[in-house]
Each structure stands twice: as C-alpha cells, then as structure tokens.
C-alpha cells in the first residue's frame, strides 16, 4: 500500500516556520518522529516507507482524532525549518509550541512521540508546557533525554569530546570542520562502508546546513526535566531503544537516569546496534515500535514473522525474545 505524503510548512508561536510531513492512514494511531542534532527528518525515509508501520500507524515527522499516521518534522534550527539566530529562539516553550503546531495541523490525538538522539529532548519541553500531557507514550532511541546534566549522565566520552569541535568557539578551520562532519556522520553507523554513498552524503549535507552558532544553541539551551519526570510518575509509558555498540550514548545509563521516574520503563538493547540503530537495525526497531504501540494503545498490530532478537527489560522483569515462525497479533 502506498501513500502520498502530506507536506506542510507551519508557523510556531514566534513565527518560526516548521517543516512537517505525514504519511499513512489517518484512521490509524499516530507516531511523531524527531531527529538528531544538525540533521533533519529526512533521515527517517526508510522507516516512512516501511509497510508494517504504514499499515498500523499514521506516521508524522516534523516538530510535533484517533489517527494512526506517521508524522515527522524538522526541529527549529534544522533542515528545512527556520533557524533563529539568537538563543531566545531556542527556549523550551518554543519547542513545545512547534509540537503543538504539528499536532494541530495533522489533528493528532495523543500520539506516541519517538525521539532519536537529541530529538528526544523535545519530550521535556512538551511535558513542561502542554497541559494535559498530549502524549500516549514515548520512545527514546539512542536518546539524550534532556540537555545539561542529562547529556553528561548518558553521553559516552566519544560524543562529549566531539561536541566542543562542533561549536563556534572551536579553533578548527574549514578543512578540519568538513573532515569532522564526515567522521561525525559516519560514526552514527555500525559499518559506514556498507551505507550507500547517497545516504551518507545526504546526512552530511544536512549537517552542513546548520550554522555552528545554532549547533551551540540546541546543545546548550536550558530545560527543566521535572515536569517530564512528573508525567512518568503519573503513568506515561517509556520505551528506551539503544544499540549495544552505540559509541555515543550509554543505553544503560539512560535507563538508570529515567527509571526512578518511569516505573513502567521498558528497555531494548539491540545486539550489535549502532547509534543510528533505526537505520542499521531497522527490523528490530520496527518490531519494537509495533509491540509498544500495541501495548500503549491497546491496538492489535500485525507483527512480521521475525520477532526481536535480544533482551527486553520491563520494570524489574527481564524477557528474552528469539525467532518464531508465526505472526504476533
């Protein structure tokens, strides 16, 4: 089944234009995807073409009816969205306004929010400024859960050492900066030599679009994770997916950071998984999204014959999955 994407340029509360698009069946529940630093929602192209997700969700990508669509958006400062030139343009309430604009434009009723890497920080903004909480569930993929101390708690030395070189205070020249972007993007993948040239250069091009000053704004903007923690205590469900070989984010540290506030947290560690686990290990991530959607939304979803290989921790219980020959419904 194929769908024609619905593309919109939306205006946030401060007039910033936000690029967003959706694909899928509007009668289904919805997923909203946000990307990582310096990139754009275009990194989710393969997920947005996955027939299992399209059959079960309305997929929306962009900044953020009982619908099931796939929605994605370019966060402010990234990709096709506007890039404010001062720190005031990256205040927490504006990220919440961006999501609200997307939710309103695509008529989303309590979607599941899926944030990859720095894109996961938007959840804290949503919980802080939108009442009641408009989310039915949250998925963190290779996530930096919030800026400031949250990044320090879960970031591995590799990413913490790279960040200063991405900022305008760096003494790197243009040649060094280009080299850094290349190595930075390639490090997302488990085996960059096997990633198509067109994919790698596309991601590098997205990264080059972001001025270093904006990179500094999005990394250093202040956030208050307290309201997000409160929503977790009230029952907001959280799924954390991380690659076991992620060089940037310590998946175990993410869970340790979030578990005190999300008693029903579920963790999936993908064996051999990279930072871009949704790209390199797409099968495992799709299966996890389908199962989480079934549990959170109470919706029967069609699972493929290959069930997640790895381990899942739900609260204090640990479950193991292996291959099976029959679909799960």
PDB file of N, CA and C in Angstrom, residues 206-294:
ATOM      1  N   UNK A 206      22.903  17.606   5.222  1.00  0.00           N
ATOM      2  CA  UNK A 206      22.002  18.155   6.235  1.00  0.00           C
ATOM      3  C   UNK A 206      22.808  18.812   7.351  1.00  0.00           C
ATOM      4  N   UNK A 207      23.857  18.117   7.804  1.00  0.00           N
ATOM      5  CA  UNK A 207      24.668  18.628   8.897  1.00  0.00           C
ATOM      6  C   UNK A 207      25.354  19.935   8.527  1.00  0.00           C
ATOM      7  N   UNK A 208      25.786  20.031   7.279  1.00  0.00           N
ATOM      8  CA  UNK A 208      26.475  21.242   6.831  1.00  0.00           C
ATOM      9  C   UNK A 208      25.538  22.442   6.750  1.00  0.00           C
ATOM     10  N   UNK A 209      24.225  22.202   6.677  1.00  0.00           N
ATOM     11  CA  UNK A 209      23.258  23.301   6.593  1.00  0.00           C
ATOM     12  C   UNK A 209      23.149  24.093   7.888  1.00  0.00           C
ATOM     13  N   UNK A 210      23.530  23.468   9.004  1.00  0.00           N
ATOM     14  CA  UNK A 210      23.313  24.122  10.295  1.00  0.00           C
ATOM     15  C   UNK A 210      24.515  24.985  10.685  1.00  0.00           C
ATOM     16  N   UNK A 211      24.307  26.291  10.882  1.00  0.00           N
ATOM     17  CA  UNK A 211      25.409  27.155  11.330  1.00  0.00           C
ATOM     18  C   UNK A 211      25.928  26.691  12.692  1.00  0.00           C
ATOM     19  N   UNK A 212      27.239  26.795  12.929  1.00  0.00           N
ATOM     20  CA  UNK A 212      27.789  26.386  14.232  1.00  0.00           C
ATOM     21  C   UNK A 212      27.127  27.087  15.412  1.00  0.00           C
ATOM     22  N   UNK A 213      26.721  28.349  15.240  1.00  0.00           N
ATOM     23  CA  UNK A 213      26.061  29.056  16.344  1.00  0.00           C
ATOM     24  C   UNK A 213      24.758  28.375  16.734  1.00  0.00           C
ATOM     25  N   UNK A 214      24.024  27.871  15.747  1.00  0.00           N
ATOM     26  CA  UNK A 214      22.772  27.168  16.029  1.00  0.00           C
ATOM     27  C   UNK A 214      23.055  25.847  16.732  1.00  0.00           C
ATOM     28  N   UNK A 215      24.120  25.156  16.300  1.00  0.00           N
ATOM     29  CA  UNK A 215      24.503  23.917  16.976  1.00  0.00           C
ATOM     30  C   UNK A 215      24.744  24.170  18.457  1.00  0.00           C
ATOM     31  N   UNK A 216      25.392  25.302  18.757  1.00  0.00           N
ATOM     32  CA  UNK A 216      25.624  25.659  20.155  1.00  0.00           C
ATOM     33  C   UNK A 216      24.299  25.914  20.876  1.00  0.00           C
ATOM     34  N   UNK A 217      23.380  26.617  20.233  1.00  0.00           N
ATOM     35  CA  UNK A 217      22.095  26.911  20.867  1.00  0.00           C
ATOM     36  C   UNK A 217      21.345  25.627  21.227  1.00  0.00           C
ATOM     37  N   UNK A 218      21.283  24.678  20.296  1.00  0.00           N
ATOM     38  CA  UNK A 218      20.465  23.484  20.536  1.00  0.00           C
ATOM     39  C   UNK A 218      21.106  22.559  21.563  1.00  0.00           C
ATOM     40  N   UNK A 219      22.433  22.581  21.669  1.00  0.00           N
ATOM     41  CA  UNK A 219      23.101  21.756  22.667  1.00  0.00           C
ATOM     42  C   UNK A 219      23.030  22.365  24.068  1.00  0.00           C
ATOM     43  N   UNK A 220      23.022  23.690  24.145  1.00  0.00           N
ATOM     44  CA  UNK A 220      23.157  24.352  25.450  1.00  0.00           C
ATOM     45  C   UNK A 220      21.875  24.988  25.959  1.00  0.00           C
ATOM     46  N   UNK A 221      20.778  24.892  25.215  1.00  0.00           N
ATOM     47  CA  UNK A 221      19.528  25.513  25.666  1.00  0.00           C
ATOM     48  C   UNK A 221      19.098  24.899  26.993  1.00  0.00           C
ATOM     49  N   UNK A 222      18.588  25.720  27.897  1.00  0.00           N
ATOM     50  CA  UNK A 222      18.175  25.198  29.215  1.00  0.00           C
ATOM     51  C   UNK A 222      16.847  24.459  29.139  1.00  0.00           C
ATOM     52  N   UNK A 223      16.737  23.413  29.923  1.00  0.00           N
ATOM     53  CA  UNK A 223      15.493  22.641  30.039  1.00  0.00           C
ATOM     54  C   UNK A 223      15.252  22.270  31.489  1.00  0.00           C
ATOM     55  N   UNK A 224      13.996  22.085  31.830  1.00  0.00           N
ATOM     56  CA  UNK A 224      13.607  21.592  33.150  1.00  0.00           C
ATOM     57  C   UNK A 224      12.962  20.221  32.951  1.00  0.00           C
ATOM     58  N   UNK A 225      13.645  19.131  33.320  1.00  0.00           N
ATOM     59  CA  UNK A 225      13.061  17.797  33.125  1.00  0.00           C
ATOM     60  C   UNK A 225      12.016  17.434  34.167  1.00  0.00           C
ATOM     61  N   UNK A 226      11.835  18.285  35.191  1.00  0.00           N
ATOM     62  CA  UNK A 226      10.919  17.959  36.277  1.00  0.00           C
ATOM     63  C   UNK A 226       9.513  17.594  35.823  1.00  0.00           C
ATOM     64  N   UNK A 227       8.864  18.410  34.971  1.00  0.00           N
ATOM     65  CA  UNK A 227       7.514  18.047  34.525  1.00  0.00           C
ATOM     66  C   UNK A 227       7.476  16.715  33.765  1.00  0.00           C
ATOM     67  N   UNK A 228       8.525  16.392  33.009  1.00  0.00           N
ATOM     68  CA  UNK A 228       8.570  15.099  32.331  1.00  0.00           C
ATOM     69  C   UNK A 228       8.636  13.970  33.356  1.00  0.00           C
ATOM     70  N   UNK A 229       9.446  14.146  34.394  1.00  0.00           N
ATOM     71  CA  UNK A 229       9.518  13.141  35.447  1.00  0.00           C
ATOM     72  C   UNK A 229       8.157  12.967  36.127  1.00  0.00           C
ATOM     73  N   UNK A 230       7.451  14.072  36.314  1.00  0.00           N
ATOM     74  CA  UNK A 230       6.134  14.007  36.936  1.00  0.00           C
ATOM     75  C   UNK A 230       5.163  13.192  36.081  1.00  0.00           C
ATOM     76  N   UNK A 231       5.216  13.395  34.753  1.00  0.00           N
ATOM     77  CA  UNK A 231       4.336  12.625  33.871  1.00  0.00           C
ATOM     78  C   UNK A 231       4.682  11.141  33.921  1.00  0.00           C
ATOM     79  N   UNK A 232       5.972  10.840  34.078  1.00  0.00           N
ATOM     80  CA  UNK A 232       6.359   9.442  34.216  1.00  0.00           C
ATOM     81  C   UNK A 232       5.775   8.823  35.471  1.00  0.00           C
ATOM     82  N   UNK A 233       5.835   9.553  36.558  1.00  0.00           N
ATOM     83  CA  UNK A 233       5.261   9.038  37.807  1.00  0.00           C
ATOM     84  C   UNK A 233       3.752   8.856  37.689  1.00  0.00           C
ATOM     85  N   UNK A 234       3.113   9.683  36.849  1.00  0.00           N
ATOM     86  CA  UNK A 234       1.662   9.592  36.666  1.00  0.00           C
ATOM     87  C   UNK A 234       1.263   8.482  35.709  1.00  0.00           C
ATOM     88  N   UNK A 235       2.249   7.826  35.073  1.00  0.00           N
ATOM     89  CA  UNK A 235       1.911   6.672  34.248  1.00  0.00           C
ATOM     90  C   UNK A 235       2.297   6.756  32.786  1.00  0.00           C
ATOM     91  N   UNK A 236       2.907   7.865  32.341  1.00  0.00           N
ATOM     92  CA  UNK A 236       3.344   7.949  30.947  1.00  0.00           C
ATOM     93  C   UNK A 236       4.353   6.834  30.675  1.00  0.00           C
ATOM     94  N   UNK A 237       4.100   6.032  29.651  1.00  0.00           N
ATOM     95  CA  UNK A 237       4.943   4.881  29.373  1.00  0.00           C
ATOM     96  C   UNK A 237       6.126   5.275  28.496  1.00  0.00           C
ATOM     97  N   UNK A 238       7.273   4.674  28.791  1.00  0.00           N
ATOM     98  CA  UNK A 238       8.515   4.997  28.104  1.00  0.00           C
ATOM     99  C   UNK A 238       9.202   3.722  27.634  1.00  0.00           C
ATOM    100  N   UNK A 239       9.580   3.723  26.367  1.00  0.00           N
ATOM    101  CA  UNK A 239      10.385   2.652  25.790  1.00  0.00           C
ATOM    102  C   UNK A 239      11.735   3.242  25.402  1.00  0.00           C
ATOM    103  N   UNK A 240      12.809   2.627  25.880  1.00  0.00           N
ATOM    104  CA  UNK A 240      14.167   3.062  25.530  1.00  0.00           C
ATOM    105  C   UNK A 240      14.808   2.002  24.645  1.00  0.00           C
ATOM    106  N   UNK A 241      15.168   2.403  23.428  1.00  0.00           N
ATOM    107  CA  UNK A 241      15.856   1.516  22.497  1.00  0.00           C
ATOM    108  C   UNK A 241      17.267   2.055  22.306  1.00  0.00           C
ATOM    109  N   UNK A 242      18.243   1.187  22.456  1.00  0.00           N
ATOM    110  CA  UNK A 242      19.624   1.625  22.246  1.00  0.00           C
ATOM    111  C   UNK A 242      20.423   0.484  21.636  1.00  0.00           C
ATOM    112  N   UNK A 243      21.364   0.840  20.778  1.00  0.00           N
ATOM    113  CA  UNK A 243      22.256  -0.163  20.216  1.00  0.00           C
ATOM    114  C   UNK A 243      23.312  -0.547  21.233  1.00  0.00           C
ATOM    115  N   UNK A 244      23.577  -1.834  21.337  1.00  0.00           N
ATOM    116  CA  UNK A 244      24.565  -2.301  22.302  1.00  0.00           C
ATOM    117  C   UNK A 244      25.958  -1.763  21.986  1.00  0.00           C
ATOM    118  N   UNK A 245      26.207  -1.430  20.715  1.00  0.00           N
ATOM    119  CA  UNK A 245      27.512  -0.905  20.318  1.00  0.00           C
ATOM    120  C   UNK A 245      27.467   0.592  20.006  1.00  0.00           C
ATOM    121  N   UNK A 246      26.497   1.288  20.535  1.00  0.00           N
ATOM    122  CA  UNK A 246      26.398   2.733  20.309  1.00  0.00           C
ATOM    123  C   UNK A 246      27.641   3.419  20.884  1.00  0.00           C
ATOM    124  N   UNK A 247      28.410   4.133  20.048  1.00  0.00           N
ATOM    125  CA  UNK A 247      29.616   4.784  20.573  1.00  0.00           C
ATOM    126  C   UNK A 247      29.339   6.085  21.313  1.00  0.00           C
ATOM    127  N   UNK A 248      28.122   6.613  21.195  1.00  0.00           N
ATOM    128  CA  UNK A 248      27.808   7.925  21.737  1.00  0.00           C
ATOM    129  C   UNK A 248      26.978   7.891  23.009  1.00  0.00           C
ATOM    130  N   UNK A 249      25.973   7.025  23.050  1.00  0.00           N
ATOM    131  CA  UNK A 249      25.016   7.023  24.162  1.00  0.00           C
ATOM    132  C   UNK A 249      25.078   5.694  24.909  1.00  0.00           C
ATOM    133  N   UNK A 250      25.147   5.784  26.224  1.00  0.00           N
ATOM    134  CA  UNK A 250      25.135   4.614  27.096  1.00  0.00           C
ATOM    135  C   UNK A 250      23.678   4.280  27.408  1.00  0.00           C
ATOM    136  N   UNK A 251      23.160   3.263  26.718  1.00  0.00           N
ATOM    137  CA  UNK A 251      21.755   2.911  26.896  1.00  0.00           C
ATOM    138  C   UNK A 251      21.412   2.545  28.324  1.00  0.00           C
ATOM    139  N   UNK A 252      22.322   1.842  29.010  1.00  0.00           N
ATOM    140  CA  UNK A 252      22.074   1.501  30.406  1.00  0.00           C
ATOM    141  C   UNK A 252      21.977   2.735  31.281  1.00  0.00           C
ATOM    142  N   UNK A 253      22.784   3.751  30.970  1.00  0.00           N
ATOM    143  CA  UNK A 253      22.743   4.992  31.744  1.00  0.00           C
ATOM    144  C   UNK A 253      21.440   5.742  31.516  1.00  0.00           C
ATOM    145  N   UNK A 254      20.907   5.690  30.278  1.00  0.00           N
ATOM    146  CA  UNK A 254      19.621   6.328  30.003  1.00  0.00           C
ATOM    147  C   UNK A 254      18.538   5.712  30.888  1.00  0.00           C
ATOM    148  N   UNK A 255      18.533   4.390  30.956  1.00  0.00           N
ATOM    149  CA  UNK A 255      17.520   3.704  31.761  1.00  0.00           C
ATOM    150  C   UNK A 255      17.712   4.016  33.247  1.00  0.00           C
ATOM    151  N   UNK A 256      18.945   4.019  33.712  1.00  0.00           N
ATOM    152  CA  UNK A 256      19.194   4.338  35.124  1.00  0.00           C
ATOM    153  C   UNK A 256      18.748   5.767  35.442  1.00  0.00           C
ATOM    154  N   UNK A 257      18.925   6.665  34.483  1.00  0.00           N
ATOM    155  CA  UNK A 257      18.533   8.052  34.685  1.00  0.00           C
ATOM    156  C   UNK A 257      17.013   8.212  34.741  1.00  0.00           C
ATOM    157  N   UNK A 258      16.300   7.411  33.944  1.00  0.00           N
ATOM    158  CA  UNK A 258      14.860   7.584  33.807  1.00  0.00           C
ATOM    159  C   UNK A 258      14.039   6.650  34.706  1.00  0.00           C
ATOM    160  N   UNK A 259      14.603   5.531  35.121  1.00  0.00           N
ATOM    161  CA  UNK A 259      13.833   4.538  35.868  1.00  0.00           C
ATOM    162  C   UNK A 259      13.202   5.076  37.149  1.00  0.00           C
ATOM    163  N   UNK A 260      13.862   5.932  37.916  1.00  0.00           N
ATOM    164  CA  UNK A 260      13.223   6.414  39.145  1.00  0.00           C
ATOM    165  C   UNK A 260      11.923   7.176  38.902  1.00  0.00           C
ATOM    166  N   UNK A 261      11.739   7.681  37.693  1.00  0.00           N
ATOM    167  CA  UNK A 261      10.567   8.498  37.382  1.00  0.00           C
ATOM    168  C   UNK A 261       9.559   7.781  36.480  1.00  0.00           C
ATOM    169  N   UNK A 262      10.005   6.742  35.792  1.00  0.00           N
ATOM    170  CA  UNK A 262       9.137   5.978  34.899  1.00  0.00           C
ATOM    171  C   UNK A 262       9.143   4.525  35.374  1.00  0.00           C
ATOM    172  N   UNK A 263       8.293   4.176  36.341  1.00  0.00           N
ATOM    173  CA  UNK A 263       8.329   2.821  36.917  1.00  0.00           C
ATOM    174  C   UNK A 263       8.014   1.727  35.908  1.00  0.00           C
ATOM    175  N   UNK A 264       7.315   2.066  34.806  1.00  0.00           N
ATOM    176  CA  UNK A 264       6.979   1.056  33.801  1.00  0.00           C
ATOM    177  C   UNK A 264       7.899   1.110  32.590  1.00  0.00           C
ATOM    178  N   UNK A 265       9.090   1.641  32.771  1.00  0.00           N
ATOM    179  CA  UNK A 265      10.019   1.776  31.665  1.00  0.00           C
ATOM    180  C   UNK A 265      10.362   0.411  31.065  1.00  0.00           C
ATOM    181  N   UNK A 266      10.495   0.372  29.761  1.00  0.00           N
ATOM    182  CA  UNK A 266      10.926  -0.828  29.052  1.00  0.00           C
ATOM    183  C   UNK A 266      12.197  -0.504  28.293  1.00  0.00           C
ATOM    184  N   UNK A 267      13.174  -1.372  28.376  1.00  0.00           N
ATOM    185  CA  UNK A 267      14.444  -1.171  27.687  1.00  0.00           C
ATOM    186  C   UNK A 267      14.657  -2.269  26.673  1.00  0.00           C
ATOM    187  N   UNK A 268      15.097  -1.892  25.490  1.00  0.00           N
ATOM    188  CA  UNK A 268      15.523  -2.864  24.483  1.00  0.00           C
ATOM    189  C   UNK A 268      16.946  -2.523  24.081  1.00  0.00           C
ATOM    190  N   UNK A 269      17.836  -3.458  24.294  1.00  0.00           N
ATOM    191  CA  UNK A 269      19.217  -3.314  23.855  1.00  0.00           C
ATOM    192  C   UNK A 269      19.398  -4.182  22.615  1.00  0.00           C
ATOM    193  N   UNK A 270      19.668  -3.553  21.492  1.00  0.00           N
ATOM    194  CA  UNK A 270      19.765  -4.279  20.222  1.00  0.00           C
ATOM    195  C   UNK A 270      21.189  -4.799  20.055  1.00  0.00           C
ATOM    196  N   UNK A 271      21.376  -6.094  19.983  1.00  0.00           N
ATOM    197  CA  UNK A 271      22.727  -6.646  19.840  1.00  0.00           C
ATOM    198  C   UNK A 271      23.426  -6.085  18.605  1.00  0.00           C
ATOM    199  N   UNK A 272      24.646  -5.596  18.786  1.00  0.00           N
ATOM    200  CA  UNK A 272      25.409  -5.047  17.672  1.00  0.00           C
ATOM    201  C   UNK A 272      24.901  -3.712  17.170  1.00  0.00           C
ATOM    202  N   UNK A 273      23.916  -3.136  17.852  1.00  0.00           N
ATOM    203  CA  UNK A 273      23.275  -1.917  17.366  1.00  0.00           C
ATOM    204  C   UNK A 273      24.174  -0.701  17.431  1.00  0.00           C
ATOM    205  N   UNK A 274      24.027   0.177  16.439  1.00  0.00           N
ATOM    206  CA  UNK A 274      24.806   1.408  16.325  1.00  0.00           C
ATOM    207  C   UNK A 274      24.051   2.579  16.942  1.00  0.00           C
ATOM    208  N   UNK A 275      24.598   3.790  16.792  1.00  0.00           N
ATOM    209  CA  UNK A 275      23.851   4.980  17.227  1.00  0.00           C
ATOM    210  C   UNK A 275      22.626   5.173  16.329  1.00  0.00           C
ATOM    211  N   UNK A 276      22.809   4.990  15.016  1.00  0.00           N
ATOM    212  CA  UNK A 276      21.682   5.065  14.081  1.00  0.00           C
ATOM    213  C   UNK A 276      21.020   3.696  13.994  1.00  0.00           C
ATOM    214  N   UNK A 277      20.612   3.180  15.157  1.00  0.00           N
ATOM    215  CA  UNK A 277      20.068   1.824  15.220  1.00  0.00           C
ATOM    216  C   UNK A 277      18.794   1.688  14.388  1.00  0.00           C
ATOM    217  N   UNK A 278      18.028   2.760  14.260  1.00  0.00           N
ATOM    218  CA  UNK A 278      16.798   2.708  13.459  1.00  0.00           C
ATOM    219  C   UNK A 278      17.110   2.506  11.980  1.00  0.00           C
ATOM    220  N   UNK A 279      18.337   2.833  11.557  1.00  0.00           N
ATOM    221  CA  UNK A 279      18.748   2.627  10.158  1.00  0.00           C
ATOM    222  C   UNK A 279      19.465   1.289  10.009  1.00  0.00           C
ATOM    223  N   UNK A 280      20.468   1.037  10.836  1.00  0.00           N
ATOM    224  CA  UNK A 280      21.262  -0.181  10.707  1.00  0.00           C
ATOM    225  C   UNK A 280      20.495  -1.429  11.121  1.00  0.00           C
ATOM    226  N   UNK A 281      19.694  -1.323  12.147  1.00  0.00           N
ATOM    227  CA  UNK A 281      18.917  -2.470  12.646  1.00  0.00           C
ATOM    228  C   UNK A 281      17.422  -2.130  12.582  1.00  0.00           C
ATOM    229  N   UNK A 282      16.981  -1.734  11.413  1.00  0.00           N
ATOM    230  CA  UNK A 282      15.596  -1.265  11.253  1.00  0.00           C
ATOM    231  C   UNK A 282      14.577  -2.339  11.650  1.00  0.00           C
ATOM    232  N   UNK A 283      14.857  -3.586  11.326  1.00  0.00           N
ATOM    233  CA  UNK A 283      13.914  -4.663  11.628  1.00  0.00           C
ATOM    234  C   UNK A 283      13.590  -4.708  13.114  1.00  0.00           C
ATOM    235  N   UNK A 284      14.622  -4.652  13.935  1.00  0.00           N
ATOM    236  CA  UNK A 284      14.421  -4.722  15.375  1.00  0.00           C
ATOM    237  C   UNK A 284      13.648  -3.508  15.887  1.00  0.00           C
ATOM    238  N   UNK A 285      13.955  -2.340  15.365  1.00  0.00           N
ATOM    239  CA  UNK A 285      13.289  -1.126  15.827  1.00  0.00           C
ATOM    240  C   UNK A 285      11.822  -1.117  15.409  1.00  0.00           C
ATOM    241  N   UNK A 286      11.535  -1.543  14.186  1.00  0.00           N
ATOM    242  CA  UNK A 286      10.141  -1.606  13.730  1.00  0.00           C
ATOM    243  C   UNK A 286       9.337  -2.559  14.604  1.00  0.00           C
ATOM    244  N   UNK A 287       9.909  -3.715  14.899  1.00  0.00           N
ATOM    245  CA  UNK A 287       9.209  -4.681  15.749  1.00  0.00           C
ATOM    246  C   UNK A 287       8.927  -4.081  17.123  1.00  0.00           C
ATOM    247  N   UNK A 288       9.905  -3.363  17.651  1.00  0.00           N
ATOM    248  CA  UNK A 288       9.726  -2.766  18.974  1.00  0.00           C
ATOM    249  C   UNK A 288       8.640  -1.696  18.957  1.00  0.00           C
ATOM    250  N   UNK A 289       8.600  -0.881  17.904  1.00  0.00           N
ATOM    251  CA  UNK A 289       7.576   0.158  17.800  1.00  0.00           C
ATOM    252  C   UNK A 289       6.183  -0.448  17.693  1.00  0.00           C
ATOM    253  N   UNK A 290       6.068  -1.520  16.918  1.00  0.00           N
ATOM    254  CA  UNK A 290       4.766  -2.167  16.769  1.00  0.00           C
ATOM    255  C   UNK A 290       4.280  -2.749  18.090  1.00  0.00           C
ATOM    256  N   UNK A 291       5.169  -3.405  18.803  1.00  0.00           N
ATOM    257  CA  UNK A 291       4.778  -4.001  20.074  1.00  0.00           C
ATOM    258  C   UNK A 291       4.448  -2.931  21.112  1.00  0.00           C
ATOM    259  N   UNK A 292       5.243  -1.862  21.153  1.00  0.00           N
ATOM    260  CA  UNK A 292       4.958  -0.779  22.096  1.00  0.00           C
ATOM    261  C   UNK A 292       3.621  -0.126  21.770  1.00  0.00           C
ATOM    262  N   UNK A 293       3.353   0.079  20.479  1.00  0.00           N
ATOM    263  CA  UNK A 293       2.070   0.636  20.079  1.00  0.00           C
ATOM    264  C   UNK A 293       0.915  -0.237  20.503  1.00  0.00           C
ATOM    265  N   UNK A 294       1.078  -1.552  20.365  1.00  0.00           N
ATOM    266  CA  UNK A 294       0.015  -2.474  20.775  1.00  0.00           C
ATOM    267  C   UNK A 294      -0.244  -2.348  22.267  1.00  0.00           C
TER     268      UNK A 294
END
